[in-house]
Short mmCIF file of C-alpha atoms in Angstrom, two decimals:
data_model
loop_
_atom_site.label_atom_id
_atom_site.label_comp_id
_atom_site.label_asym_id
_atom_site.label_seq_id
_atom_site.Cartn_x
_atom_site.Cartn_y
_atom_site.Cartn_z
CA MET H 1 -3.80 -33.84 -15.71
CA TRP H 2 -4.96 -30.69 -14.01
CA SER H 3 -5.84 -27.65 -16.11
CA ARG H 4 -3.89 -24.40 -15.83
CA THR H 5 -6.77 -22.82 -13.90
CA ALA H 6 -6.95 -25.69 -11.43
CA ARG H 7 -3.20 -25.62 -10.81
CA SER H 8 -3.22 -21.85 -10.39
CA VAL H 9 -6.17 -22.02 -8.00
CA GLN H 10 -4.42 -24.63 -5.86
CA ASN H 11 -1.28 -22.50 -5.74
CA ILE H 12 -3.26 -19.38 -4.84
CA ILE H 13 -5.27 -21.09 -2.06
CA TYR H 14 -2.16 -22.43 -0.36
CA SER H 15 -0.39 -19.09 -0.78
CA VAL H 16 -3.20 -17.00 0.71
CA ILE H 17 -3.73 -19.37 3.65
CA GLY H 18 0.00 -19.47 4.33
CA GLN H 19 0.39 -15.70 4.15
CA SER H 20 -2.66 -15.16 6.39
CA VAL H 21 -1.15 -17.38 9.09
CA ALA H 22 2.21 -15.65 8.62
CA LEU H 23 0.59 -12.23 8.99
CA LEU H 24 -1.14 -13.22 12.23
CA LEU H 25 2.13 -14.55 13.66
CA SER H 26 3.94 -11.39 12.50
CA PHE H 27 1.47 -9.22 14.40
CA ILE H 28 1.94 -11.27 17.57
CA LEU H 29 5.72 -11.30 17.19
CA ARG H 30 5.75 -7.51 16.65
CA ILE H 31 3.86 -7.02 19.92
CA VAL H 32 6.47 -9.13 21.71
CA PHE H 33 9.25 -7.24 19.91
CA VAL H 34 8.11 -3.71 20.88
CA ARG H 35 7.47 -4.78 24.49
CA THR H 36 10.83 -6.48 25.02
CA LEU H 37 13.09 -4.22 22.93
CA SER H 38 13.11 -0.46 22.32
CA ASN H 39 11.62 1.39 19.34
CA GLU H 40 15.19 1.95 18.10
CA TYR H 41 15.65 -1.80 17.63
CA LEU H 42 12.51 -1.76 15.49
CA GLY H 43 13.98 1.02 13.37
CA VAL H 44 17.31 -0.80 13.00
CA ASP H 45 15.52 -4.03 12.05
CA SER H 46 13.54 -2.26 9.32
CA LEU H 47 16.56 -0.34 8.03
CA PHE H 48 18.83 -3.40 7.84
CA THR H 49 16.08 -5.41 6.14
CA SER H 50 15.90 -2.71 3.45
CA LEU H 51 19.68 -2.63 3.04
CA VAL H 52 19.88 -6.41 2.68
CA THR H 53 17.18 -6.21 0.02
CA VAL H 54 19.52 -3.91 -1.89
CA LEU H 55 22.11 -6.72 -1.77
CA SER H 56 19.72 -8.91 -3.75
CA LEU H 57 20.78 -6.80 -6.74
CA ALA H 58 23.61 -9.31 -7.04
CA GLU H 59 21.02 -11.74 -8.45
CA LEU H 60 20.78 -9.44 -11.51
CA GLY H 61 17.67 -11.06 -12.99
CA VAL H 62 19.35 -14.42 -13.60
CA GLY H 63 16.57 -16.34 -11.83
CA SER H 64 13.73 -14.80 -13.84
CA ALA H 65 15.61 -15.32 -17.11
CA ILE H 66 16.29 -19.00 -16.43
CA ASN H 67 12.74 -19.53 -15.11
CA PHE H 68 11.36 -18.24 -18.41
CA SER H 69 13.63 -20.66 -20.27
CA LEU H 70 12.27 -23.55 -18.16
CA TYR H 71 8.61 -23.19 -19.18
CA GLN H 72 8.93 -24.74 -22.63
CA PRO H 73 11.10 -27.77 -21.68
CA LEU H 74 8.82 -28.45 -18.70
CA ALA H 75 5.74 -28.34 -20.94
CA LYS H 76 7.43 -30.72 -23.40
CA LYS H 77 9.01 -32.95 -20.71
CA ASN H 78 12.48 -32.32 -22.13
CA VAL H 79 14.51 -33.69 -19.19
CA ASN H 80 17.93 -33.20 -20.80
CA ARG H 81 17.31 -29.50 -21.38
CA ILE H 82 15.90 -29.07 -17.86
CA LYS H 83 19.03 -30.68 -16.40
CA SER H 84 21.24 -28.37 -18.42
CA LEU H 85 19.35 -25.27 -17.31
CA MET H 86 19.33 -26.34 -13.66
CA HIS H 87 23.09 -26.98 -13.74
CA LEU H 88 23.56 -23.45 -15.07
CA TYR H 89 21.16 -22.17 -12.40
CA LYS H 90 23.19 -23.88 -9.66
CA LYS H 91 26.47 -22.36 -10.79
CA ALA H 92 24.94 -18.91 -11.15
CA TYR H 93 23.30 -18.93 -7.71
CA THR H 94 26.45 -20.21 -5.99
CA ILE H 95 28.35 -17.25 -7.42
CA ILE H 96 25.50 -14.90 -6.46
CA GLY H 97 25.41 -16.20 -2.86
CA LEU H 98 29.16 -15.61 -2.49
CA ALA H 99 28.84 -12.15 -4.07
CA VAL H 100 26.10 -11.17 -1.59
CA LEU H 101 28.29 -12.35 1.29
CA ILE H 102 31.38 -10.47 0.11
CA ILE H 103 29.59 -7.23 -0.82
CA GLY H 104 27.62 -7.31 2.43
CA PHE H 105 30.73 -7.71 4.54
CA CYS H 106 32.36 -4.85 2.61
CA MET H 107 29.43 -2.64 3.68
CA VAL H 108 29.81 -3.50 7.38
CA PRO H 109 32.47 -0.86 8.27
CA PHE H 110 30.31 1.91 6.79
CA ILE H 111 26.92 0.76 8.03
CA GLN H 112 26.32 3.67 10.44
CA ASN H 113 27.04 6.18 7.68
CA ILE H 114 24.87 4.54 5.00
CA GLY H 115 21.58 5.19 6.79
CA ASN H 116 22.85 8.03 9.01
CA VAL H 117 22.12 5.73 11.96
CA LYS H 118 22.21 7.55 15.29
CA SER H 119 21.15 4.86 17.70
CA SER H 120 21.89 3.55 21.17
CA VAL H 121 21.58 -0.03 19.85
CA PRO H 122 24.96 -1.76 20.46
CA ASN H 123 26.96 -3.93 18.02
CA LEU H 124 25.38 -2.47 14.87
CA LYS H 125 28.14 -3.83 12.62
CA PHE H 126 27.80 -7.36 13.99
CA LEU H 127 24.00 -7.18 13.72
CA PHE H 128 24.21 -6.19 10.07
CA SER H 129 26.68 -9.05 9.46
CA LEU H 130 24.02 -11.48 10.67
CA PHE H 131 21.53 -10.01 8.18
CA VAL H 132 24.10 -10.49 5.40
CA VAL H 133 24.72 -14.14 6.34
CA ASN H 134 20.98 -14.83 6.40
CA SER H 135 20.54 -13.30 2.96
CA SER H 136 23.46 -15.11 1.34
CA ILE H 137 22.74 -18.67 2.51
CA SER H 138 19.33 -18.71 0.83
CA TYR H 139 20.94 -18.58 -2.62
CA PHE H 140 22.88 -21.82 -2.30
CA TYR H 141 19.73 -24.00 -2.41
CA SER H 142 16.93 -21.80 -3.76
CA TYR H 143 17.55 -22.63 -7.44
CA LYS H 144 15.76 -25.97 -6.90
CA LYS H 145 12.77 -24.15 -5.45
CA SER H 146 12.47 -22.26 -8.76
CA LEU H 147 12.09 -25.53 -10.68
CA ILE H 148 9.16 -26.58 -8.48
CA VAL H 149 7.50 -23.18 -9.02
CA ALA H 150 8.09 -23.18 -12.78
CA ASP H 151 6.48 -26.64 -12.94
CA GLN H 152 3.28 -25.14 -11.43
CA TYR H 153 3.72 -26.81 -8.01
CA ARG H 154 4.22 -23.58 -6.12
CA TYR H 155 1.94 -24.77 -3.30
CA ILE H 156 4.68 -27.20 -2.23
CA THR H 157 7.19 -24.39 -1.75
CA VAL H 158 4.51 -22.40 0.06
CA ILE H 159 3.99 -25.22 2.60
CA TYR H 160 7.70 -25.45 3.36
CA THR H 161 8.10 -21.67 3.51
CA TYR H 162 5.24 -20.94 5.87
CA VAL H 163 5.68 -23.95 8.16
CA SER H 164 9.28 -22.80 8.58
CA PHE H 165 8.17 -19.20 9.14
CA ALA H 166 5.60 -20.26 11.74
CA LEU H 167 8.13 -22.30 13.71
CA MET H 168 10.71 -19.52 13.42
CA SER H 169 8.25 -16.88 14.69
CA ILE H 170 7.33 -19.03 17.71
CA VAL H 171 10.97 -19.66 18.61
CA GLN H 172 11.89 -15.98 18.09
CA GLY H 173 9.03 -14.92 20.36
CA ILE H 174 10.19 -17.32 23.08
CA VAL H 175 13.79 -16.07 22.69
CA LEU H 176 12.69 -12.44 23.09
CA ILE H 177 10.51 -13.17 26.13
CA ILE H 178 13.15 -15.23 27.95
CA PHE H 179 16.44 -13.59 26.93
CA LYS H 180 15.40 -10.17 25.52
CA GLN H 181 18.35 -10.48 23.13
CA TYR H 182 18.15 -9.17 19.55
CA ILE H 183 21.26 -11.12 18.54
CA LEU H 184 19.65 -14.45 19.49
CA TYR H 185 16.55 -13.33 17.59
CA LEU H 186 18.66 -12.95 14.44
CA VAL H 187 20.60 -16.19 14.97
CA THR H 188 17.25 -18.00 15.13
CA MET H 189 16.33 -16.42 11.79
CA ILE H 190 19.56 -17.68 10.19
CA ILE H 191 19.06 -21.25 11.47
CA PHE H 192 15.50 -21.47 10.11
CA THR H 193 16.46 -19.92 6.77
CA PHE H 194 19.11 -22.61 6.34
CA LEU H 195 16.81 -25.46 7.40
CA GLN H 196 13.95 -24.30 5.17
CA ASN H 197 16.17 -24.19 2.08
CA LEU H 198 17.84 -27.51 2.94
CA PHE H 199 14.56 -29.41 3.33
CA LEU H 200 13.08 -27.81 0.21
CA SER H 201 16.19 -28.83 -1.73
CA LYS H 202 15.77 -32.44 -0.59
CA LYS H 203 12.09 -32.33 -1.63
CA ALA H 204 13.09 -31.14 -5.10
CA ASP H 205 15.58 -34.03 -5.36
CA LYS H 206 12.74 -36.48 -4.64
CA MET H 207 10.40 -34.84 -7.15
CA TYR H 208 13.05 -34.60 -9.85
CA PRO H 209 15.58 -37.44 -9.36
CA PHE H 210 17.39 -36.38 -12.53
CA LEU H 211 18.79 -33.38 -10.60
CA LYS H 212 21.37 -35.78 -9.16
CA ASP H 213 22.49 -36.94 -12.61
CA THR H 214 26.08 -36.17 -13.56
CA ASN H 215 25.72 -36.66 -17.32
CA ILE H 216 24.64 -33.11 -18.13
CA ASP H 217 24.88 -31.48 -21.53
CA PRO H 218 25.94 -27.83 -21.71
CA VAL H 219 23.23 -25.27 -22.49
CA ASP H 220 23.12 -24.57 -26.22
CA LYS H 221 24.43 -21.24 -27.48
CA MET H 222 21.03 -19.91 -28.60
CA THR H 223 19.47 -20.56 -25.17
CA THR H 224 22.53 -19.08 -23.44
CA ARG H 225 22.25 -15.91 -25.53
CA LEU H 226 18.53 -15.65 -24.72
CA ILE H 227 19.20 -16.11 -20.99
CA VAL H 228 22.00 -13.52 -21.02
CA ARG H 229 19.80 -11.08 -22.94
CA ASN H 230 16.85 -11.53 -20.59
CA ALA H 231 19.09 -11.53 -17.51
CA TYR H 232 20.61 -8.21 -18.59
CA ALA H 233 17.16 -6.70 -19.10
CA MET H 234 15.86 -8.13 -15.82
CA SER H 235 18.94 -6.87 -13.97
CA LEU H 236 18.01 -3.32 -14.96
CA HIS H 237 14.41 -3.94 -13.84
CA LYS H 238 15.70 -5.39 -10.57
CA ILE H 239 18.11 -2.53 -9.89
CA GLY H 240 15.37 0.02 -10.44
CA GLY H 241 12.81 -1.95 -8.43
CA VAL H 242 15.08 -2.48 -5.45
CA ILE H 243 16.14 1.18 -5.31
CA VAL H 244 12.56 2.37 -5.55
CA ASN H 245 11.07 -0.11 -3.07
CA SER H 246 13.90 -0.42 -0.55
CA MET H 247 15.33 3.09 -0.25
CA ASP H 248 12.32 4.70 1.45
CA SER H 249 13.40 3.44 4.88
CA VAL H 250 16.98 4.55 4.25
CA ILE H 251 15.86 8.05 3.20
CA ILE H 252 13.45 8.32 6.14
CA SER H 253 16.27 7.28 8.48
CA ALA H 254 18.59 9.90 6.99
CA PHE H 255 16.16 12.83 7.05
CA ALA H 256 13.52 11.99 9.70
CA GLY H 257 15.39 9.73 12.14
CA ILE H 258 15.56 6.06 13.08
CA LYS H 259 12.49 6.32 15.34
CA GLN H 260 10.34 7.42 12.40
CA VAL H 261 11.61 4.37 10.53
CA GLY H 262 10.38 2.28 13.46
CA ARG H 263 6.95 3.88 13.30
CA TYR H 264 6.77 3.51 9.52
CA SER H 265 7.85 -0.15 9.81
CA ASN H 266 4.54 -1.00 11.51
CA TYR H 267 2.58 0.29 8.53
CA LEU H 268 5.12 -1.39 6.27
CA LEU H 269 4.58 -4.72 8.02
CA ILE H 270 0.91 -4.61 7.02
CA THR H 271 1.42 -3.34 3.47
CA ASN H 272 4.29 -5.78 2.93
CA ALA H 273 2.07 -8.62 4.13
CA LEU H 274 -0.55 -7.59 1.57
CA ASN H 275 2.20 -7.17 -1.03
CA LEU H 276 3.22 -10.75 -0.34
CA VAL H 277 -0.37 -11.96 -0.64
CA PHE H 278 -0.67 -10.25 -4.03
CA SER H 279 2.77 -11.50 -5.01
CA GLN H 280 1.80 -15.06 -4.07
CA ILE H 281 -1.47 -14.81 -5.99
CA PHE H 282 0.07 -13.44 -9.18
CA THR H 283 3.26 -15.49 -8.97
CA ALA H 284 1.04 -18.56 -8.63
CA ILE H 285 -0.31 -17.92 -12.11
CA ILE H 286 2.96 -16.89 -13.83
CA ALA H 287 3.89 -20.45 -14.77
CA SER H 288 0.38 -21.04 -16.13
CA VAL H 289 0.49 -17.80 -18.14
CA GLY H 290 3.95 -18.70 -19.44
CA ASN H 291 2.61 -22.06 -20.52
CA LEU H 292 -0.43 -20.33 -22.02
CA GLY H 293 1.76 -17.91 -23.99
CA ALA H 294 3.71 -20.82 -25.46
CA GLU H 295 0.68 -22.86 -26.52
CA VAL H 296 -2.37 -20.66 -27.18
CA ASN H 297 -3.15 -17.75 -29.53
CA ARG H 298 -2.78 -14.10 -28.50
CA ARG H 299 -6.50 -13.40 -28.64
CA HIS H 300 -7.15 -15.80 -25.81
CA THR H 301 -4.14 -14.43 -23.91
CA ASN H 302 -5.65 -10.92 -24.23
CA GLU H 303 -8.94 -12.14 -22.79
CA VAL H 304 -7.15 -13.81 -19.89
CA PHE H 305 -5.21 -10.59 -19.22
CA ASN H 306 -8.38 -8.47 -19.15
CA THR H 307 -9.93 -10.90 -16.68
CA VAL H 308 -6.84 -10.90 -14.47
CA PHE H 309 -6.58 -7.09 -14.62
CA PHE H 310 -10.16 -6.52 -13.48
CA ALA H 311 -9.89 -9.16 -10.75
CA GLY H 312 -6.65 -7.50 -9.63
CA TYR H 313 -8.32 -4.09 -9.60
CA TRP H 314 -11.14 -5.43 -7.43
CA LEU H 315 -8.67 -6.87 -4.91
CA VAL H 316 -6.36 -3.83 -4.95
CA SER H 317 -9.09 -1.22 -4.55
CA PHE H 318 -10.75 -3.26 -1.79
CA SER H 319 -7.43 -3.66 0.04
CA SER H 320 -6.66 0.06 -0.35
CA CYS H 321 -10.05 0.94 1.09
CA CYS H 322 -9.51 -1.33 4.09
CA LEU H 323 -6.06 0.16 4.68
CA PHE H 324 -7.23 3.77 4.54
CA VAL H 325 -10.23 3.22 6.80
CA LEU H 326 -8.67 0.77 9.27
CA PHE H 327 -4.94 1.54 9.43
CA ASN H 328 -4.86 3.95 12.36
CA PRO H 329 -7.63 2.32 14.44
CA PHE H 330 -5.85 -1.03 14.12
CA ILE H 331 -2.38 0.28 14.99
CA SER H 332 -3.80 2.17 18.00
CA ILE H 333 -5.23 -1.10 19.36
CA TRP H 334 -2.26 -3.22 18.28
CA ILE H 335 0.74 -1.32 19.67
CA GLY H 336 -0.54 2.06 20.85
CA LYS H 337 -1.54 5.56 19.68
CA GLY H 338 2.07 6.72 19.93
CA TYR H 339 2.86 4.75 16.76
CA VAL H 340 0.11 6.35 14.62
CA PHE H 341 0.75 8.70 11.66
CA ASN H 342 -1.59 11.54 10.66
CA THR H 343 -4.23 11.05 7.94
CA PHE H 344 -2.15 12.64 5.18
CA VAL H 345 0.79 10.27 5.71
CA VAL H 346 -1.64 7.31 5.81
CA ALA H 347 -3.22 8.45 2.53
CA VAL H 348 0.23 8.63 0.91
CA ILE H 349 1.12 5.14 2.18
CA VAL H 350 -2.15 3.75 0.78
CA LEU H 351 -1.70 5.54 -2.57
CA ASN H 352 1.83 4.13 -2.83
CA PHE H 353 0.41 0.65 -2.17
CA TYR H 354 -2.35 1.09 -4.76
CA ILE H 355 -0.05 2.28 -7.53
CA TYR H 356 2.40 -0.57 -6.98
CA GLN H 357 -0.27 -3.28 -6.83
CA ILE H 358 -2.36 -2.09 -9.77
CA ARG H 359 0.73 -2.81 -11.92
CA ARG H 360 0.77 -6.48 -10.85
CA PRO H 361 -1.24 -7.93 -13.76
CA VAL H 362 1.00 -6.17 -16.29
CA LEU H 363 4.17 -7.30 -14.50
CA THR H 364 2.86 -10.87 -14.24
CA PHE H 365 2.21 -11.16 -17.95
CA ARG H 366 5.48 -9.40 -18.79
CA ASP H 367 7.46 -11.90 -16.72
CA ALA H 368 5.48 -14.88 -18.00
CA LEU H 369 5.84 -13.86 -21.66
CA GLY H 370 9.52 -12.97 -21.20
CA ILE H 371 9.35 -9.42 -22.62
CA TYR H 372 11.82 -7.74 -20.26
CA TRP H 373 14.01 -6.28 -22.99
CA TYR H 374 11.95 -3.49 -24.47
CA ASP H 375 11.58 -1.29 -21.35
CA ARG H 376 14.88 -2.29 -19.77
CA TYR H 377 16.13 1.26 -19.16
CA VAL H 378 12.89 2.60 -17.70
CA PRO H 379 13.50 1.30 -14.12
CA ILE H 380 16.90 3.02 -14.06
CA ILE H 381 15.28 6.33 -15.04
CA GLU H 382 12.54 5.75 -12.45
CA SER H 383 15.05 4.98 -9.67
CA GLY H 384 17.05 8.13 -10.50
CA LEU H 385 13.91 10.27 -10.40
CA ASN H 386 12.83 8.55 -7.21
CA LEU H 387 16.08 9.27 -5.36
CA VAL H 388 16.17 12.93 -6.40
CA ILE H 389 12.49 13.67 -5.72
CA SER H 390 12.31 11.60 -2.50
CA ILE H 391 15.41 13.21 -0.98
CA PHE H 392 14.18 16.69 -1.91
CA LEU H 393 10.67 16.15 -0.52
CA ALA H 394 11.91 14.24 2.57
CA ARG H 395 13.98 17.30 3.48
CA GLN H 396 10.82 19.41 3.24
CA ILE H 397 8.05 17.26 4.76
CA GLY H 398 9.67 14.13 6.21
CA VAL H 399 8.15 10.66 5.89
CA SER H 400 5.40 11.57 3.43
CA GLY H 401 7.96 13.31 1.21
CA ALA H 402 10.04 10.14 0.83
CA LEU H 403 6.92 8.20 -0.18
CA LEU H 404 5.61 10.91 -2.52
CA GLY H 405 8.89 10.72 -4.39
CA THR H 406 8.22 7.03 -5.04
CA ILE H 407 4.68 7.76 -6.23
CA ILE H 408 5.68 10.61 -8.57
CA SER H 409 8.58 8.70 -10.15
CA SER H 410 6.33 5.69 -10.78
CA LEU H 411 3.60 7.80 -12.40
CA LEU H 412 6.16 9.44 -14.68
CA THR H 413 7.56 6.13 -15.90
CA ASN H 414 6.41 2.57 -15.19
CA VAL H 415 2.69 3.16 -14.82
CA TRP H 416 2.31 4.02 -18.51
CA ILE H 417 5.42 2.51 -20.16
CA GLU H 418 5.07 -1.07 -18.81
CA PRO H 419 1.60 -1.65 -20.29
CA LEU H 420 2.69 -0.01 -23.56
CA MET H 421 5.51 -2.57 -23.92
CA LEU H 422 3.26 -5.47 -22.89
CA TYR H 423 0.56 -4.62 -25.40
CA ARG H 424 3.00 -3.82 -28.20
CA HIS H 425 5.31 -6.83 -27.86
CA GLY H 426 3.32 -9.40 -25.86
CA LEU H 427 -0.41 -9.03 -26.37
CA LYS H 428 0.00 -7.51 -29.86
CA SER H 429 -2.87 -5.06 -29.47
CA LYS H 430 -3.52 -1.35 -28.79
CA THR H 431 -2.89 0.08 -25.34
CA ILE H 432 -5.48 2.87 -25.31
CA GLN H 433 -8.21 0.63 -23.88
CA TYR H 434 -5.97 -0.28 -20.92
CA TYR H 435 -5.10 3.36 -20.21
CA CYS H 436 -8.77 4.37 -20.25
CA LYS H 437 -9.66 1.51 -17.94
CA LEU H 438 -6.80 2.29 -15.54
CA ALA H 439 -7.71 5.99 -15.33
CA GLY H 440 -11.43 5.30 -14.96
CA TYR H 441 -10.96 2.53 -12.42
CA SER H 442 -8.64 4.72 -10.32
CA VAL H 443 -11.09 7.64 -10.22
CA VAL H 444 -13.87 5.24 -9.24
CA ALA H 445 -11.63 3.77 -6.52
CA VAL H 446 -10.94 7.19 -4.93
CA ILE H 447 -14.65 8.09 -4.91
CA HIS H 448 -15.51 4.61 -3.69
CA ILE H 449 -13.08 4.81 -0.75
CA ALA H 450 -14.31 8.29 0.21
CA VAL H 451 -17.93 7.09 0.22
CA VAL H 452 -17.09 3.99 2.28
CA GLN H 453 -15.08 6.08 4.77
CA LEU H 454 -18.05 8.43 5.24
CA LEU H 455 -20.51 5.54 5.69
CA VAL H 456 -18.23 3.74 8.17
CA LEU H 457 -17.65 6.87 10.28
CA THR H 458 -21.40 7.49 10.34
CA VAL H 459 -22.14 3.94 11.51
CA THR H 460 -19.46 3.95 14.26
CA ALA H 461 -19.89 7.56 15.44
CA LYS H 462 -21.65 6.65 18.69
CA ILE H 463 -19.64 3.53 19.60
CA ARG H 464 -17.28 4.30 22.49
CA ASN H 465 -15.57 0.92 22.98
CA THR H 466 -12.41 0.92 20.81
CA ILE H 467 -12.35 -2.79 19.99
CA ILE H 468 -16.07 -3.01 19.24
CA SER H 469 -15.78 0.11 17.09
CA PHE H 470 -12.91 -1.47 15.11
CA VAL H 471 -14.82 -4.72 14.53
CA VAL H 472 -17.87 -2.77 13.30
CA MET H 473 -15.61 -0.63 11.07
CA LEU H 474 -14.05 -3.77 9.58
CA LEU H 475 -17.38 -5.46 8.86
CA ALA H 476 -18.92 -2.26 7.53
CA THR H 477 -15.95 -1.64 5.22
CA ILE H 478 -16.14 -5.17 3.79
CA VAL H 479 -19.89 -4.96 3.21
CA PHE H 480 -20.16 -1.36 1.99
CA PHE H 481 -17.21 -1.61 -0.41
CA ASN H 482 -18.28 -4.81 -2.12
CA VAL H 483 -21.97 -3.87 -2.32
CA VAL H 484 -21.09 -0.55 -3.97
CA PHE H 485 -18.50 -2.23 -6.22
CA VAL H 486 -20.87 -4.91 -7.49
CA ALA H 487 -23.68 -2.36 -7.96
CA PHE H 488 -21.37 -0.20 -10.09
CA PHE H 489 -19.74 -2.88 -12.23
CA PHE H 490 -22.15 -5.83 -12.41
CA LYS H 491 -23.27 -5.03 -16.00
CA SER H 492 -19.72 -4.68 -17.36
CA HIS H 493 -18.14 -7.37 -19.55
CA ASP H 494 -15.06 -7.60 -17.33
CA PHE H 495 -17.17 -8.18 -14.23
CA LYS H 496 -19.04 -11.00 -15.98
CA LEU H 497 -15.74 -12.65 -16.96
CA VAL H 498 -14.44 -12.43 -13.39
CA TRP H 499 -17.72 -13.73 -12.01
CA LYS H 500 -17.49 -16.69 -14.38
CA LEU H 501 -13.88 -17.25 -13.27
CA MET H 502 -14.95 -17.18 -9.60
CA ALA H 503 -17.66 -19.76 -10.35
CA ASN H 504 -15.07 -22.00 -12.03
CA ILE H 505 -12.73 -21.60 -9.06
CA PHE H 506 -15.54 -22.56 -6.67
CA ILE H 507 -16.27 -25.68 -8.72
CA THR H 508 -12.55 -26.56 -8.85
CA VAL H 509 -12.17 -26.21 -5.09
CA LYS H 510 -15.37 -28.16 -4.48
CA ASN H 511 -14.21 -31.02 -6.71
CA LYS H 512 -10.82 -31.03 -5.04
CA VAL H 513 -12.43 -31.27 -1.58
CA VAL H 514 -14.85 -34.01 -2.69
CA LYS H 515 -12.04 -36.07 -4.23
CA GLY H 516 -9.93 -35.51 -1.11
#
């Protein structure tokens, strides 16, 4: 039986490798996209993706609530209870899939007004309908995927997801090169979404044959009440999260134009790819943390959280540094200088990324420990603040204003309330140490990034070849950041814990490779 750490490490390795391949293919596909279709198509693609994300509100936190309820029966091998929960999951997600389809089609007649779309792209209503279909069909099978993830076999879902994505990207690229048709590009997406979910469903049936059983007991009333309670709380979190994270493109479209959305989408492609990497890493450990919370004392859980938080900070600050230093040079080489934002907008994009990602450890433990209830209204307050501030600032300063609204609303709410609820109701300890760490770490990160930027510019000042300069900047950023980071933190207790964890991970991977 593998340990929690070993299972989490396996899930993380597969996730990072899969996302790295997906990112490379996304870059190549984006080059094909901008060279075969206009910048307006890029803006429409980004806008419709954001709008479809809003449709996911129909899920209303049901998945997270049922996932939390699965941890204990999975740990205790209670097949009857698992069957009952999965039957409930199936019914819920069938209703959700139909709701997404119906609500999406109801939006179609008004689609040009929702994002103030002024575009020469034809058939906008039909194009959005294809996005809606793609979103809805994923719900009819994805409940089985959640069982695999909850059972700490996330790497299996990762393999299916990224193999499907790789094949889809290749076919979409070929379609664009040969036919130059955006509609065929979207139809390809729908076909692969369906096939991925179908094959993953069949894999789940093989792993858990009892899913085909018909003798299923109803979920007991106590569990049902807990699921409804958690689903209600998670629905509020989801509503707030979707509004905050998906409305930026809509607001930019309304106040800065669809072409600015297209330009922003290139930065968003990179930050979203990193978001997915972080999501895969932290989601890979949720099941293990949930299992940990059910079986081990809170003192040990606190120690695990501190280790995860510092490791997360290291990754987030390093990623933020790379983004700030390398964003514009990379985009200039990738698709051209005409798609580059000024330094202030880039700084705002990076700050937005940092603030969102530094919350990951807290959100991971909150989800794993099932404490959604206590801060359930905070995301609604945050989303209201975000809309008001973003719209006001977008009117004044455009793209950066929309993003600053997101940053300000997050600082006023989630950044300090989420850890307060986690420590009070989950970790059962005082929050002041976390706040001090977060503030100190963030100040160090800003200084750190400024120092690295200065060192990198000094090293590359006399290099005239753009590609060589970028490669040197990349290597210098990696080396300078981590040397300075280790020099600053190597005596700290948190660093020693993370270093020990990294050593254990290395041993786990080595043993796995040796055993084949």
